[in-house]
PDB file of C-alpha atoms and ligand atoms in Angstrom:
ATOM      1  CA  UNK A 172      84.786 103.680 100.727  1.00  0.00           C
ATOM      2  CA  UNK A 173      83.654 100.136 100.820  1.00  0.00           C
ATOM      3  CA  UNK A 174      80.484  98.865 100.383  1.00  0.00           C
ATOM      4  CA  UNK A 175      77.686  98.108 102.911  1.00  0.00           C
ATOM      5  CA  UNK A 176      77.318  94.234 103.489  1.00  0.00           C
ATOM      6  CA  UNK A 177      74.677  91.981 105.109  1.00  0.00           C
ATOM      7  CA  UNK A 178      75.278  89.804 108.505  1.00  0.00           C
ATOM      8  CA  UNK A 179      72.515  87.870 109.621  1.00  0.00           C
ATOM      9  CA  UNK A 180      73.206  86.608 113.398  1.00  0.00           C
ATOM     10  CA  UNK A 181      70.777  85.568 116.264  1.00  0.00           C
ATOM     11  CA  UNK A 182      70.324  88.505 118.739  1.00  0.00           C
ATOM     12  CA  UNK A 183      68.922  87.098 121.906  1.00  0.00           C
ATOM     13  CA  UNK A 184      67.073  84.001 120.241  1.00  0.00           C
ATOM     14  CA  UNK A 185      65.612  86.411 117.352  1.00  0.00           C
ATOM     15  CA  UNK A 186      67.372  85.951 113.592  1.00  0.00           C
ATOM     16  CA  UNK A 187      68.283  89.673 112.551  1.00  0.00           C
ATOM     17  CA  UNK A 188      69.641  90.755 109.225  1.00  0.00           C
ATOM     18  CA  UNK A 189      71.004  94.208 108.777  1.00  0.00           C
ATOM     19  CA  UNK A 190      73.362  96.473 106.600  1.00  0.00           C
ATOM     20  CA  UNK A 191      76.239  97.491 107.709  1.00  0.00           C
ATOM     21  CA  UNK A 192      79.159  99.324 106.883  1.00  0.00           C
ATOM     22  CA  UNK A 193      82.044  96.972 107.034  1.00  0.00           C
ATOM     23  CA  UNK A 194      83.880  98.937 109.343  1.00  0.00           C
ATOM     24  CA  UNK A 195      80.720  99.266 111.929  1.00  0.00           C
ATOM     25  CA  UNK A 196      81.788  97.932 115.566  1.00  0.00           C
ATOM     26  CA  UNK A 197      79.671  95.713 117.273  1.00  0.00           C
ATOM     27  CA  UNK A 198      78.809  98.015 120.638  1.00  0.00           C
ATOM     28  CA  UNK A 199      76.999 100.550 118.097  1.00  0.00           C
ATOM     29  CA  UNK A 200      75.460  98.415 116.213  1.00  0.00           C
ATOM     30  CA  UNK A 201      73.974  96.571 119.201  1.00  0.00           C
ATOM     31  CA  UNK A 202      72.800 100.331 120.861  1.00  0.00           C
ATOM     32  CA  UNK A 203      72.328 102.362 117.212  1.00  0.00           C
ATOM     33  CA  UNK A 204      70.082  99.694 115.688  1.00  0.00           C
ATOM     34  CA  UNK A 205      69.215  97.361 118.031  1.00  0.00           C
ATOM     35  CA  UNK A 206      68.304  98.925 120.713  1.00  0.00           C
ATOM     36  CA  UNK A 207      69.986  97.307 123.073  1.00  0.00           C
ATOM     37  CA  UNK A 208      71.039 100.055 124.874  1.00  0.00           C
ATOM     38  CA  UNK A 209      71.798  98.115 127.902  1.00  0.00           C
ATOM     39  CA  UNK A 210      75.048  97.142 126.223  1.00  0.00           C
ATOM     40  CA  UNK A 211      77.326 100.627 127.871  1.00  0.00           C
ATOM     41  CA  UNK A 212      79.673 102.443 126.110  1.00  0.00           C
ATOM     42  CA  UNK A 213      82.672 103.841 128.605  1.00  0.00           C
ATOM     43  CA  UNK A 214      86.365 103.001 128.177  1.00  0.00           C
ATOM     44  CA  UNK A 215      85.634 101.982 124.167  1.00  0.00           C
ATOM     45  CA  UNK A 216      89.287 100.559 124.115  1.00  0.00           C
ATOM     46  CA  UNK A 217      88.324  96.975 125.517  1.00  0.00           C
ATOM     47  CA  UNK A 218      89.477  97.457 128.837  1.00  0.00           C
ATOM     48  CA  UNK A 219      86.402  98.030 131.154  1.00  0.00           C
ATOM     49  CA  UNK A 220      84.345  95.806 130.764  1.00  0.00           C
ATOM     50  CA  UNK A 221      80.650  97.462 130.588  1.00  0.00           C
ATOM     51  CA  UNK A 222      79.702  96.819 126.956  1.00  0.00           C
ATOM     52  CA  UNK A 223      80.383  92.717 127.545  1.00  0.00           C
ATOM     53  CA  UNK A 224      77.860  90.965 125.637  1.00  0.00           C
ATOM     54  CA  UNK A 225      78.226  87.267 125.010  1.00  0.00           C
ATOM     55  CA  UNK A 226      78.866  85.609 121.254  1.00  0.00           C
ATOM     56  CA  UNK A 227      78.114  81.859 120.545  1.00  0.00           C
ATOM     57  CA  UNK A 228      78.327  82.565 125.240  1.00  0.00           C
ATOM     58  CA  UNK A 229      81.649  83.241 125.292  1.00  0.00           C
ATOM     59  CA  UNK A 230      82.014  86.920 126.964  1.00  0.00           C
ATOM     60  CA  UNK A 231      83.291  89.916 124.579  1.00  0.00           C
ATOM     61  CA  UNK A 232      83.822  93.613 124.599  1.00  0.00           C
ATOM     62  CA  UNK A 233      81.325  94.288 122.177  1.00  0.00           C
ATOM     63  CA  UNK A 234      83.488  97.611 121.732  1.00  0.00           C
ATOM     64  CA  UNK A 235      86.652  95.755 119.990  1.00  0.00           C
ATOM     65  CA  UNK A 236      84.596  93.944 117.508  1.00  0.00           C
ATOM     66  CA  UNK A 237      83.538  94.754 113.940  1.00  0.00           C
ATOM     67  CA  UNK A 238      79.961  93.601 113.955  1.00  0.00           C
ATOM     68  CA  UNK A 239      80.735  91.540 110.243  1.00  0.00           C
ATOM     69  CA  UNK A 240      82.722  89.096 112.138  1.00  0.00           C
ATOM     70  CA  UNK A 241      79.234  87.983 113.607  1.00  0.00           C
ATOM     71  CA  UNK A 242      77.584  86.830 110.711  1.00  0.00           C
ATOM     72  CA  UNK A 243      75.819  83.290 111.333  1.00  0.00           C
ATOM     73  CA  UNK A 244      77.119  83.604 115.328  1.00  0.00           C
ATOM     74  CA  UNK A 245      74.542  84.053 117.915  1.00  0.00           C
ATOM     75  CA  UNK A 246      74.898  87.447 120.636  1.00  0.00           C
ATOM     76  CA  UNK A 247      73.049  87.571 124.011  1.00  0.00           C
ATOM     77  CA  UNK A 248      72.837  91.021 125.844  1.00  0.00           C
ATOM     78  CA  UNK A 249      71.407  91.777 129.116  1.00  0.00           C
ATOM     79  CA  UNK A 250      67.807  92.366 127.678  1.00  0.00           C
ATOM     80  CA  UNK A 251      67.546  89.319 126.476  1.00  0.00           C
ATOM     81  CA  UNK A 252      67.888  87.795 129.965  1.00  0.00           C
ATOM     82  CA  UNK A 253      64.726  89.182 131.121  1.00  0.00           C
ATOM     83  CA  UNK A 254      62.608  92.216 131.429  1.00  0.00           C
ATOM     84  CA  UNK A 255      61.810  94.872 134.523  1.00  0.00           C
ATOM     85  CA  UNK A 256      58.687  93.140 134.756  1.00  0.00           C
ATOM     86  CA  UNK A 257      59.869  89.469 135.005  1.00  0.00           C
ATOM     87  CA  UNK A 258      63.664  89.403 136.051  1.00  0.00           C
ATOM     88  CA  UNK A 259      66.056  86.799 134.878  1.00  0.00           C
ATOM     89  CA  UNK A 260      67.715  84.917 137.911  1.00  0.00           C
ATOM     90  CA  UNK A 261      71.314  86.498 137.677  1.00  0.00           C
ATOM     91  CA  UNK A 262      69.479  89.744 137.184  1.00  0.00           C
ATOM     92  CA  UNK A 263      67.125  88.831 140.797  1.00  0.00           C
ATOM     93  CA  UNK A 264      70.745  87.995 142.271  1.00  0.00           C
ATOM     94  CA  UNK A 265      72.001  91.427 141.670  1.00  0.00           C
ATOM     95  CA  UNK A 266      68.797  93.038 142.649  1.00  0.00           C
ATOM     96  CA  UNK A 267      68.582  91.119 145.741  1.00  0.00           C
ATOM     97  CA  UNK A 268      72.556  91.312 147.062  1.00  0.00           C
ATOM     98  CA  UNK A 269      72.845  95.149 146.240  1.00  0.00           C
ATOM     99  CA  UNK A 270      75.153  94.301 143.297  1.00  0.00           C
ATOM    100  CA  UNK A 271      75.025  97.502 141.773  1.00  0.00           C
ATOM    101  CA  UNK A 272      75.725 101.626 142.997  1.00  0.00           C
ATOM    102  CA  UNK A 273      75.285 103.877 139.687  1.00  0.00           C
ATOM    103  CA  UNK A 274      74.723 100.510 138.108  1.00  0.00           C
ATOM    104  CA  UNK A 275      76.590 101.680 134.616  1.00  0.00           C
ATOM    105  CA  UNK A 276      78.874  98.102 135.019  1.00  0.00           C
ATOM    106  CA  UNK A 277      76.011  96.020 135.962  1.00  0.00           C
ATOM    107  CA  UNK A 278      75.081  94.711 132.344  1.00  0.00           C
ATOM    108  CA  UNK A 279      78.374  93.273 132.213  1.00  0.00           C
ATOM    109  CA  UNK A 280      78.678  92.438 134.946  1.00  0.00           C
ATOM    110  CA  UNK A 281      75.234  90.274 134.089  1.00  0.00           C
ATOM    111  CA  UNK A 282      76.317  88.706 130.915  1.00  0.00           C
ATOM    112  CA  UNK A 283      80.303  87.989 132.530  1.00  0.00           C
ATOM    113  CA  UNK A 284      78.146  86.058 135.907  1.00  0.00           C
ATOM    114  CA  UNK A 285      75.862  83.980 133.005  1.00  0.00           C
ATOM    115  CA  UNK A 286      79.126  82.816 131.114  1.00  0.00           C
ATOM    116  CA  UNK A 287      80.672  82.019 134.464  1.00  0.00           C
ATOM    117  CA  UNK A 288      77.827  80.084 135.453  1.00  0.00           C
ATOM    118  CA  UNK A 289      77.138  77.930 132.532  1.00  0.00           C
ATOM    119  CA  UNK A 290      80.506  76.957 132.414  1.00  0.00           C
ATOM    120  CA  UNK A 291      80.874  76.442 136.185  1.00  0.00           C
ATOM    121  CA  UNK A 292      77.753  76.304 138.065  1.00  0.00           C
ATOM    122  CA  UNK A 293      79.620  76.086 141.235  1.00  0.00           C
ATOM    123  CA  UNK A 294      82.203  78.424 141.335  1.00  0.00           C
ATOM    124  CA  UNK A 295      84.387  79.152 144.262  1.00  0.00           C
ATOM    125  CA  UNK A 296      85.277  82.501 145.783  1.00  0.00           C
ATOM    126  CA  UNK A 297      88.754  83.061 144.176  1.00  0.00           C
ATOM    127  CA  UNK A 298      86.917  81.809 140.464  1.00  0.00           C
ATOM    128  CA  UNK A 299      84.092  84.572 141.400  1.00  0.00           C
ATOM    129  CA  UNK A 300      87.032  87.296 142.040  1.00  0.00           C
ATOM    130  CA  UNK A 301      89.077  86.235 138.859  1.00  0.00           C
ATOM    131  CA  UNK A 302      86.127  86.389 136.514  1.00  0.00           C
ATOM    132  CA  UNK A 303      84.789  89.281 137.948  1.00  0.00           C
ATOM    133  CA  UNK A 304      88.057  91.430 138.204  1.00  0.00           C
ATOM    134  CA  UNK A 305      87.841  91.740 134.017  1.00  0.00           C
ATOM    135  CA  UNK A 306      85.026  94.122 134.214  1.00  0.00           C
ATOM    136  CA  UNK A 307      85.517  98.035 135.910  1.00  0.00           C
ATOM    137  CA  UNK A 308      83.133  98.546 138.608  1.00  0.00           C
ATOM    138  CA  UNK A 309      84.075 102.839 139.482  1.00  0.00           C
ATOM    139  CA  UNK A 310      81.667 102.306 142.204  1.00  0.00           C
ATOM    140  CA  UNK A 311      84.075  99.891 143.905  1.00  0.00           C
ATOM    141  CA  UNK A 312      81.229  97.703 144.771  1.00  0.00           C
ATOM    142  CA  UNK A 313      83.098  94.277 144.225  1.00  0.00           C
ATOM    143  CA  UNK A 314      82.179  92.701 147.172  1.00  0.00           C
ATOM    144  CA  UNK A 315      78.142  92.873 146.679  1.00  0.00           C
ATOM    145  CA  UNK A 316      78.826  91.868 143.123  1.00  0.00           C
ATOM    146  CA  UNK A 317      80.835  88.966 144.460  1.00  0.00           C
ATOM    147  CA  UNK A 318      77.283  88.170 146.843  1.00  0.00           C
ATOM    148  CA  UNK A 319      75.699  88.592 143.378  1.00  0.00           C
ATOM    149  CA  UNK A 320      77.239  86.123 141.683  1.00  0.00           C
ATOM    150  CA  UNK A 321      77.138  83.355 144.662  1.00  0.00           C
ATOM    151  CA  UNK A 322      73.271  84.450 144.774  1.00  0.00           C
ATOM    152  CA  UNK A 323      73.262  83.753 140.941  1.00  0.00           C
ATOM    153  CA  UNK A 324      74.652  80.066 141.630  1.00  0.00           C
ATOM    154  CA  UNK A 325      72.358  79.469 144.642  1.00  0.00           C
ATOM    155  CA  UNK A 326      69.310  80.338 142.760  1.00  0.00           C
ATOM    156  CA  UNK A 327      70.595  78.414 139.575  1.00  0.00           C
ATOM    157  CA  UNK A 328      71.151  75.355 141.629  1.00  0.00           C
ATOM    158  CA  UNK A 329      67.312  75.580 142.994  1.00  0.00           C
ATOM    159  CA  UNK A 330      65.861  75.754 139.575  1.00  0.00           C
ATOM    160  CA  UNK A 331      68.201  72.471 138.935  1.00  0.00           C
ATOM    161  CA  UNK A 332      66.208  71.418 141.795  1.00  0.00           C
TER     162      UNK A 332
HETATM  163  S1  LIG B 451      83.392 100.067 126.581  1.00  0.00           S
HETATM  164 FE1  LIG B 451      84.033  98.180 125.796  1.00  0.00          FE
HETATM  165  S2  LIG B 451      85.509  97.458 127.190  1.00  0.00           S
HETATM  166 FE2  LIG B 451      85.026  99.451 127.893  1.00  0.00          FE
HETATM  167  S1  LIG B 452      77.879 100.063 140.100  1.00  0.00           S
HETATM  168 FE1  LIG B 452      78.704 101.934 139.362  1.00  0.00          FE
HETATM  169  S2  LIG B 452      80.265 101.270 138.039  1.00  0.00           S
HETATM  170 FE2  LIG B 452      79.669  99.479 139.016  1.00  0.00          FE
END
């Protein structure tokens, strides 16, 4: 068996070092040690979508990564984009538009609408449905999450002012 090794990597703006078996996959490390048990385990094969996290804000199954690839990159997860108490403005979006049902795809479906928006702020509705059709949603609930995101860019563009 090989030996445990050390990754140091910036987990939603805080530097974290931790010990890890080299063969230790991202998604568990994120929910086993970090807590960050927003990040959902389903399909753990890379095809659903609800354990998307963002690395150096690019969007990634955190499932189909071994976590030692991260060392010196920087991961964002839905905690990190705000709290219960004080809501992040993608997280308002969904809250206000009725973006989520059983809400298990809703992380994701967080982090995949943040990537979207940085890199296009002003997205149009077939650039909404092609992001947004990478992610599962079992609760078929694509059209609120579609209101979600264009809420997302509408409150984005009013903190631009
Ligand atoms: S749990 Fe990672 S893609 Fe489904
Ligand atoms: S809200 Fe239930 S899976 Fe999307």
């Amino acid at each position: 068996m090989s030996e445990p090794i050390t990754i140091e990597f910036d987990l939603d703006g805080e530097r974290r070092s931790e010990r890890i078996a080299p063969n230790t996959v991202l998604l568990d490390l994120l929910r086993d040690r970090c807590g960050r048990l927003g990040v959902k385990a389903s399909c753990e094969r890379g095809v659903c979508g609800a354990c998307t996290t963002l690395i150096d804000g690019a969007p990634v199954a955190s499932c189909g990564v071994f976590a030692f690839s991260l060392d010196g990159a920087s991961v964002e997860t839905v905690e990190g984009q705000g709290s219960a108490d004080d809501l992040g403005p993608v997280q308002r979006a969904f809250a206000e538009c009725g973006g989520f049902q059983c809400g298990y795809c809703t992380p994701g479906m967080v982090m995949l609408t943040t990537a979207l928006l940085r890199e296009h702020p002003e997205p149009d509705d077939e650039l909404i449905r092609s992001w947004i059709s990478s992610n599962v949603c079992r609760c078929t609930g694509y059209q609120m999450i579609s209101d979600s995101v264009r809420r997302a860019a509408e409150l984005a563009r009013e903190e631009r002012g």
